[in-house]
C-alpha positions as a Markdown table, in Angstrom:
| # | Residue | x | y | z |
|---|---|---|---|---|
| 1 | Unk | -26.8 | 1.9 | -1.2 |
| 2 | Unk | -24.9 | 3.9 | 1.5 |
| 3 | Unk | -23.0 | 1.0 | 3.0 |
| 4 | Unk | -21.1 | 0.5 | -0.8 |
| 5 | Unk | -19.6 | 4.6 | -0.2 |
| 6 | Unk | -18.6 | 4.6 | 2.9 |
| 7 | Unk | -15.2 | 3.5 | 3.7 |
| 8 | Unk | -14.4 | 0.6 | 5.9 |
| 9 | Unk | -11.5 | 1.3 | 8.1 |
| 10 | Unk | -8.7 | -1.2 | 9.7 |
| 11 | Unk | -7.8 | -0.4 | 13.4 |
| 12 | Unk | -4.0 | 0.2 | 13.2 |
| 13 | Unk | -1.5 | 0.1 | 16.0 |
| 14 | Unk | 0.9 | 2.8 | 14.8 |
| 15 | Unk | -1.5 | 4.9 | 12.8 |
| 16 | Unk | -4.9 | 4.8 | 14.2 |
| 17 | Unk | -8.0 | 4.3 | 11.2 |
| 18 | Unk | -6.8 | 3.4 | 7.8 |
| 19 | Unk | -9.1 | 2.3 | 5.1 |
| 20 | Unk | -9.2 | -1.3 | 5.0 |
| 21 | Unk | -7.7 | -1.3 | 1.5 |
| 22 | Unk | -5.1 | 0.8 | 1.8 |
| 23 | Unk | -3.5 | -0.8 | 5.2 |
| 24 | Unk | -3.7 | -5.0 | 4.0 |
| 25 | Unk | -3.7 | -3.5 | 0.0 |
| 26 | Unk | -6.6 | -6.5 | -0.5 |
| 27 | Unk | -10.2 | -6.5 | 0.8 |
| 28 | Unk | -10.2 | -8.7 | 3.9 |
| 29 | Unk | -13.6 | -7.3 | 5.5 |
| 30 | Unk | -17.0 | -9.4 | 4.5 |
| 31 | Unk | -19.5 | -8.6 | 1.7 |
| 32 | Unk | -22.0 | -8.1 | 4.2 |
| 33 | Unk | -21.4 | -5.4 | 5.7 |
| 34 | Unk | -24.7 | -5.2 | 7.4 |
| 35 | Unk | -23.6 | -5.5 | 11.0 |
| 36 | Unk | -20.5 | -3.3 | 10.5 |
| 37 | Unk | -20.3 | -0.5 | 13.4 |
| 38 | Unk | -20.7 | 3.0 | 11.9 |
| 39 | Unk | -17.9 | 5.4 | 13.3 |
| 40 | Unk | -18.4 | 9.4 | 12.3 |
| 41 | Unk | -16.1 | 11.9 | 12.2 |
| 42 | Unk | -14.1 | 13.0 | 15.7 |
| 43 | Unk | -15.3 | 9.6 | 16.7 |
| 44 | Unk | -12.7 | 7.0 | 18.1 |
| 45 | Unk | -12.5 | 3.6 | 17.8 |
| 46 | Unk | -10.2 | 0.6 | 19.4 |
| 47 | Unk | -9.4 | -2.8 | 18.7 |
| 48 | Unk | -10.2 | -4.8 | 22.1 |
| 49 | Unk | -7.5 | -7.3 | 22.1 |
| 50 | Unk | -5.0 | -5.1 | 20.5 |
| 51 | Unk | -5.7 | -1.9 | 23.1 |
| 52 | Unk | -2.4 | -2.4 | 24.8 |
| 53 | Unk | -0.6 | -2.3 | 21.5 |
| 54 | Unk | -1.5 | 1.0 | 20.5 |
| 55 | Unk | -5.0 | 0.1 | 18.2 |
| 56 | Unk | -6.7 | 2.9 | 18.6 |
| 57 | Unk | -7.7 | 5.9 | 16.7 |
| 58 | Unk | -10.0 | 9.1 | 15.7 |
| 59 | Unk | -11.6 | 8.9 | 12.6 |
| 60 | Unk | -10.8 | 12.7 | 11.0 |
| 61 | Unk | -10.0 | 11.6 | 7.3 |
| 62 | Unk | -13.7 | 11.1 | 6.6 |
| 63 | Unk | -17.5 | 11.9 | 7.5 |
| 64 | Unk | -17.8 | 8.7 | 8.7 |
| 65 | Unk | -16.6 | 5.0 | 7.4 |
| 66 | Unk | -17.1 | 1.8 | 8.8 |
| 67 | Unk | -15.3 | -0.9 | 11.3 |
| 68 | Unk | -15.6 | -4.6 | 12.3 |
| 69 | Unk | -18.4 | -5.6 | 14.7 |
| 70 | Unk | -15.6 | -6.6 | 16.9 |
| 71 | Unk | -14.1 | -2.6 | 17.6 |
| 72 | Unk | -15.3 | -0.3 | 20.1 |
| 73 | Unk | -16.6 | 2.9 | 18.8 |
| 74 | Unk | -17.1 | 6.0 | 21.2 |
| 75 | Unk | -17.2 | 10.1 | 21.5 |
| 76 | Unk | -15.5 | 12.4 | 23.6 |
| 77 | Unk | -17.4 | 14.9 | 26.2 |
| 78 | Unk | -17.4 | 18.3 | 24.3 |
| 79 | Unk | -14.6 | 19.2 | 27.3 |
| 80 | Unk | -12.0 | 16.8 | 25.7 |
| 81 | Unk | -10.1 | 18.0 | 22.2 |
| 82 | Unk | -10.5 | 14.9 | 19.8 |
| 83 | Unk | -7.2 | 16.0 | 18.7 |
| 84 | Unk | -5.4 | 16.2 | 22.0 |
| 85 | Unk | -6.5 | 12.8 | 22.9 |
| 86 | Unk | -5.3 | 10.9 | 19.5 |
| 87 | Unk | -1.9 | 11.9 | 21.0 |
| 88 | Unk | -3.2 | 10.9 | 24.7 |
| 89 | Unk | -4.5 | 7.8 | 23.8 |
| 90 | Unk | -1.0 | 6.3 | 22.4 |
| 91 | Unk | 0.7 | 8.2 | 25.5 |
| 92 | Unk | 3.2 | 5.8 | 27.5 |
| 93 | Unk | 1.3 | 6.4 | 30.5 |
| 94 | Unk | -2.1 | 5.0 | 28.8 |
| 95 | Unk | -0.3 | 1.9 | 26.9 |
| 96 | Unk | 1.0 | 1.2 | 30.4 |
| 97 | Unk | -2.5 | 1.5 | 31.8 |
| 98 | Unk | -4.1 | -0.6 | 29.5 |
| 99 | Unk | -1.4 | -3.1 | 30.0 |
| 100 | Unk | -3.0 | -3.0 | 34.1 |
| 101 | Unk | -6.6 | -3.4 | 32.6 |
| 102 | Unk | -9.0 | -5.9 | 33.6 |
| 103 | Unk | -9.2 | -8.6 | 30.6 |
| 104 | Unk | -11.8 | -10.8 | 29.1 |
| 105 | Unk | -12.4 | -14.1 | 29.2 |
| 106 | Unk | -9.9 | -16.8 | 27.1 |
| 107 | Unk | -12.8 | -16.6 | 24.3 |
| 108 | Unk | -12.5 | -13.1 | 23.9 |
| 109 | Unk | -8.8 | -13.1 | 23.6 |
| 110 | Unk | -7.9 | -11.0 | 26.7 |
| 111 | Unk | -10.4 | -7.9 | 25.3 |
| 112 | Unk | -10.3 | -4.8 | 27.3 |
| 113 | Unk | -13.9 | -4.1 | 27.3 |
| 114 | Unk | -15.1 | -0.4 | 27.0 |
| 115 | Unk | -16.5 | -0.6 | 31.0 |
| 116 | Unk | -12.8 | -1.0 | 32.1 |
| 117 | Unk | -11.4 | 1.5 | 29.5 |
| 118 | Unk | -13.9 | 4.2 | 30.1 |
| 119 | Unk | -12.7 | 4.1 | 33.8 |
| 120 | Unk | -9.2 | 5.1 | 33.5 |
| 121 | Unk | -8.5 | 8.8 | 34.9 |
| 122 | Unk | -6.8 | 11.4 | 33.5 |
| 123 | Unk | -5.9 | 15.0 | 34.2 |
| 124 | Unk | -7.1 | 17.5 | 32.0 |
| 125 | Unk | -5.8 | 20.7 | 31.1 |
| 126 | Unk | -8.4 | 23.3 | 29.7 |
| 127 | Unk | -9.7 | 23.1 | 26.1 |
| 128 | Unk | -7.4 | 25.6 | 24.9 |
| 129 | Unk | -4.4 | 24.1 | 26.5 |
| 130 | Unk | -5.5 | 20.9 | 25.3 |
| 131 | Unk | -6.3 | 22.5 | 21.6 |
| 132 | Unk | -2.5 | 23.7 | 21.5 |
| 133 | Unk | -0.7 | 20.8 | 23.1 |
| 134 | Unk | -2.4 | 19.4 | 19.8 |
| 135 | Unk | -1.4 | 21.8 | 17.7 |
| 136 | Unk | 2.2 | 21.3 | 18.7 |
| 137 | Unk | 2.6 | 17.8 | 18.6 |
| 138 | Unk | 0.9 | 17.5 | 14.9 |
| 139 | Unk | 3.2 | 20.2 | 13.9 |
| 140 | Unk | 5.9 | 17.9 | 14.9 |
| 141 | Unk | 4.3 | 15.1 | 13.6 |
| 142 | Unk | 4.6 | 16.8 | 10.3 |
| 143 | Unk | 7.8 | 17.9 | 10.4 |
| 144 | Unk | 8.9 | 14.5 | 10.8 |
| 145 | Unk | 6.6 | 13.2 | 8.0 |
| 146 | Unk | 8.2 | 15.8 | 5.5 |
| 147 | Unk | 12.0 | 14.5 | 6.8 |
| 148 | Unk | 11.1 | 10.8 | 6.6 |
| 149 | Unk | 9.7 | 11.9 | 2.7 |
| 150 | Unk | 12.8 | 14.0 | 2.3 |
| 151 | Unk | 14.9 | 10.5 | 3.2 |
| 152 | Unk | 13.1 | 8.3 | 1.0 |
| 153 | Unk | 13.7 | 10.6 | -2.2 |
| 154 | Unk | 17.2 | 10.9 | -1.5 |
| 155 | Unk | 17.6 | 7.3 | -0.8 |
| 156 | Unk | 16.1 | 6.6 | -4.2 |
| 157 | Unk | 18.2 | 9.4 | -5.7 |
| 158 | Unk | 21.1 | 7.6 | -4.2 |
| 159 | Unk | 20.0 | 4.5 | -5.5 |
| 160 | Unk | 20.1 | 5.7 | -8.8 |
| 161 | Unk | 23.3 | 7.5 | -8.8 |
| 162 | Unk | 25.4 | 4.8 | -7.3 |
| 163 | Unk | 23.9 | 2.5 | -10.3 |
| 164 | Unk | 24.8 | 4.6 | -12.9 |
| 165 | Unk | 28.0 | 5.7 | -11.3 |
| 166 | Unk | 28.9 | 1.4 | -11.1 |
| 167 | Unk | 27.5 | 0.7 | -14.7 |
| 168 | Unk | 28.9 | 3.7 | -17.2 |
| 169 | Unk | 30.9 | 5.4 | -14.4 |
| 170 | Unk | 31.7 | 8.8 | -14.5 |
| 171 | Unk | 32.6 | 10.1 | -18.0 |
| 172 | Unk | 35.7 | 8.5 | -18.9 |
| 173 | Unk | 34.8 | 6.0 | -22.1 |
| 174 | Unk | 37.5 | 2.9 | -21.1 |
| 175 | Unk | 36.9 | 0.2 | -18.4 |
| 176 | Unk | 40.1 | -1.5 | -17.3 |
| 177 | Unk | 39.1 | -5.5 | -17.5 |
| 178 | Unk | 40.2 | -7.0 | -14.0 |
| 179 | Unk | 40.1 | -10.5 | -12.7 |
């Protein structure tokens, strides 16, 4: 059965799709799968009353996963870079925007429905320009992933130093007993 291999996905509002399991560490989606949305690679996908808070994102880990019923799945023109508009999308000028965006009835929770977002305007620089505004911004982006990695080792390397430095100290065989 297809539906049991593909991944389901969690809409994220600081990093985009995440598989379901990974993000809430538990399975919190339904057995039945059955009326889950299918979303395929360079696709994107939103959370409609979480929009304004950054839930969106392009699915580009996998060939194609799964979402909620309750998302909004869509495709680019082949004049937009998927790429370029993963940064777009969480731009301060479009959280702003979707701020300003018509919203759903009290049932819905204040959705933004995909009539209202698919009306926002944008400038757009050529394909190539888009492709290496891209290409800088995920260079970045990893450059701050490899520092934040970089941190967290030496912060547990600190950790561990500072406890054996406070429990056998540092080479001398005597502790002086203190009140």
């Amino acid at each position: 059965d297809s539906e049991k291999e593909r991944i389901v996905f969690a809409i994220t509002k600081h990093s985009g799709l995440v598989p379901s399991l990974v993000f809430f560490k538990k399975r919190i989606y339904s057995e039945n799968l059955g009326k889950y949305k299918i979303i395929k690679r360079n696709q994107f996908a939103y959370s409609p009353i979480h929009l304004n808070e950054g839930a969106i994102g392009l699915l580009d880990s996998a060939n194609e996963g799964l979402l909620s019923p309750l998302h909004i799945v869509f495709e680019l023109l082949p004049i937009a870079d998927p790429c370029f508009f993963r940064y777009l999308f969480k731009s301060h000028r479009l959280m702003t925007t979707y701020r300003a965006l018509p919203r759903g009835s009290v049932n819905r929770r204040g959705a933004i429905s995909f009539s209202s977002f698919s009306k926002i305007n944008v400038q757009l620089p050529c394909i190539a320009e888009q492709q290496r505004i891209a290409s800088i911004l995920s260079s970045i982006d990893d450059a701050v992933q490899k520092t934040d990695e970089i941190i967290a080792k030496t912060q547990q390397l600190r950790k561990g130093l500072m406890q054996q430095l406070v429990t056998k100290g540092i080479g001398h065989t005597k502790f002086k007993h203190t009140e």
